[in-house]
PDB file of C-alpha atoms in Angstrom:
ATOM      1  CA  MET A   1     106.686 115.763 112.598  1.00  0.00           C
ATOM      2  CA  GLU A   2     110.074 117.031 111.455  1.00  0.00           C
ATOM      3  CA  ASN A   3     111.482 113.554 110.800  1.00  0.00           C
ATOM      4  CA  ASP A   4     108.626 112.880 108.367  1.00  0.00           C
ATOM      5  CA  LYS A   5     109.755 115.844 106.256  1.00  0.00           C
ATOM      6  CA  ILE A   6     113.410 114.819 106.464  1.00  0.00           C
ATOM      7  CA  ALA A   7     112.568 111.248 105.388  1.00  0.00           C
ATOM      8  CA  LEU A   8     110.372 112.440 102.516  1.00  0.00           C
ATOM      9  CA  THR A   9     112.980 114.881 101.210  1.00  0.00           C
ATOM     10  CA  PHE A  10     115.631 112.150 101.300  1.00  0.00           C
ATOM     11  CA  ALA A  11     113.322 109.611  99.622  1.00  0.00           C
ATOM     12  CA  GLU A  12     112.400 112.071  96.869  1.00  0.00           C
ATOM     13  CA  SER A  13     116.104 112.650  96.184  1.00  0.00           C
ATOM     14  CA  LYS A  14     116.333 108.896  95.483  1.00  0.00           C
ATOM     15  CA  GLY A  15     113.317 108.853  93.137  1.00  0.00           C
ATOM     16  CA  PHE A  16     110.595 107.766  95.565  1.00  0.00           C
ATOM     17  CA  ILE A  17     107.316 109.677  95.944  1.00  0.00           C
ATOM     18  CA  SER A  18     106.347 109.055  99.561  1.00  0.00           C
ATOM     19  CA  VAL A  19     107.324 107.418 102.836  1.00  0.00           C
ATOM     20  CA  ASP A  20     105.337 105.500 105.414  1.00  0.00           C
ATOM     21  CA  PHE A  21     106.421 105.581 109.061  1.00  0.00           C
ATOM     22  CA  GLN A  22     106.888 102.058 110.425  1.00  0.00           C
ATOM     23  CA  GLU A  23     108.439 102.122 113.878  1.00  0.00           C
ATOM     24  CA  LYS A  24     111.273 103.233 116.121  1.00  0.00           C
ATOM     25  CA  TRP A  25     114.356 101.042 115.770  1.00  0.00           C
ATOM     26  CA  ASN A  26     117.661 101.460 117.609  1.00  0.00           C
ATOM     27  CA  GLY A  27     117.046 105.190 118.043  1.00  0.00           C
ATOM     28  CA  PHE A  28     115.971 105.751 114.429  1.00  0.00           C
ATOM     29  CA  ASP A  29     112.557 106.588 113.024  1.00  0.00           C
ATOM     30  CA  VAL A  30     112.043 104.000 110.289  1.00  0.00           C
ATOM     31  CA  TYR A  31     110.117 104.689 107.089  1.00  0.00           C
ATOM     32  CA  ILE A  32     109.450 102.561 104.025  1.00  0.00           C
ATOM     33  CA  ALA A  33     110.049 104.448 100.780  1.00  0.00           C
ATOM     34  CA  GLN A  34     107.246 104.155  98.239  1.00  0.00           C
ATOM     35  CA  PRO A  35     107.907 104.307  94.480  1.00  0.00           C
ATOM     36  CA  GLU A  36     105.518 105.701  91.881  1.00  0.00           C
ATOM     37  CA  ASP A  37     104.082 103.202  89.410  1.00  0.00           C
ATOM     38  CA  MET A  38     106.806 100.678  90.160  1.00  0.00           C
ATOM     39  CA  ILE A  39     106.577  97.214  91.576  1.00  0.00           C
ATOM     40  CA  ILE A  40     109.392  96.377  93.965  1.00  0.00           C
ATOM     41  CA  ILE A  41     110.506  92.787  93.935  1.00  0.00           C
ATOM     42  CA  GLY A  42     112.697  91.963  96.892  1.00  0.00           C
ATOM     43  CA  TYR A  43     113.334  93.921 100.046  1.00  0.00           C
ATOM     44  CA  PRO A  44     111.800  97.338 100.674  1.00  0.00           C
ATOM     45  CA  THR A  45     113.955 100.437 100.928  1.00  0.00           C
ATOM     46  CA  PHE A  46     113.984 101.704 104.480  1.00  0.00           C
ATOM     47  CA  ILE A  47     114.782 105.333 105.253  1.00  0.00           C
ATOM     48  CA  LEU A  48     116.280 105.792 108.726  1.00  0.00           C
ATOM     49  CA  VAL A  49     116.179 109.210 110.424  1.00  0.00           C
ATOM     50  CA  LYS A  50     118.074 110.142 113.570  1.00  0.00           C
ATOM     51  CA  ASP A  51     119.281 113.513 114.874  1.00  0.00           C
ATOM     52  CA  GLY A  52     117.969 115.300 111.776  1.00  0.00           C
ATOM     53  CA  VAL A  53     119.894 113.088 109.342  1.00  0.00           C
ATOM     54  CA  ALA A  54     118.372 110.549 106.936  1.00  0.00           C
ATOM     55  CA  ARG A  55     119.997 107.563 105.285  1.00  0.00           C
ATOM     56  CA  GLU A  56     119.036 104.348 103.541  1.00  0.00           C
ATOM     57  CA  ASN A  57     119.331 101.078 105.378  1.00  0.00           C
ATOM     58  CA  LYS A  58     122.582  99.172 105.097  1.00  0.00           C
ATOM     59  CA  THR A  59     122.432  95.702 103.597  1.00  0.00           C
ATOM     60  CA  SER A  60     123.467  94.247 106.950  1.00  0.00           C
ATOM     61  CA  GLU A  61     120.462  95.888 108.664  1.00  0.00           C
ATOM     62  CA  ILE A  62     117.676  94.615 106.419  1.00  0.00           C
ATOM     63  CA  TYR A  63     116.895  91.432 108.358  1.00  0.00           C
ATOM     64  CA  SER A  64     116.825  93.253 111.662  1.00  0.00           C
ATOM     65  CA  LEU A  65     114.532  95.922 110.215  1.00  0.00           C
ATOM     66  CA  MET A  66     112.244  93.174 108.964  1.00  0.00           C
ATOM     67  CA  HIS A  67     112.446  91.491 112.407  1.00  0.00           C
ATOM     68  CA  PHE A  68     114.190  88.347 111.187  1.00  0.00           C
ATOM     69  CA  THR A  69     117.266  88.888 113.376  1.00  0.00           C
ATOM     70  CA  GLU A  70     118.990  91.541 115.463  1.00  0.00           C
ATOM     71  CA  VAL A  71     121.949  93.404 113.974  1.00  0.00           C
ATOM     72  CA  SER A  72     123.721  96.395 115.492  1.00  0.00           C
ATOM     73  CA  PRO A  73     123.041  99.606 113.533  1.00  0.00           C
ATOM     74  CA  ASP A  74     126.722 100.522 113.889  1.00  0.00           C
ATOM     75  CA  THR A  75     127.898  97.658 111.684  1.00  0.00           C
ATOM     76  CA  THR A  76     130.162  99.028 108.976  1.00  0.00           C
ATOM     77  CA  GLU A  77     130.260  97.643 105.491  1.00  0.00           C
ATOM     78  CA  SER A  78     131.095  98.631 101.972  1.00  0.00           C
ATOM     79  CA  LEU A  79     128.075  99.196  99.760  1.00  0.00           C
ATOM     80  CA  GLY A  80     130.295  99.457  96.663  1.00  0.00           C
TER      81      GLY A  80
END
């Protein structure tokens, strides 16, 4: 699947070693990024792929991705 390759390439650019496909969400393929020899405390890093473009989840999307609430994927925010 092409999106698998796109997600993996993006994840590797951020220091992760693999991705695991989770589901479709608001038109995105959703993957969880997996680190090498690192324990993650807190929320996972989700890689979202749509139309051949990958990105990390926005902070405002994390609860929706984890099915705690529904948030529009078009919400804009500053990650600075």
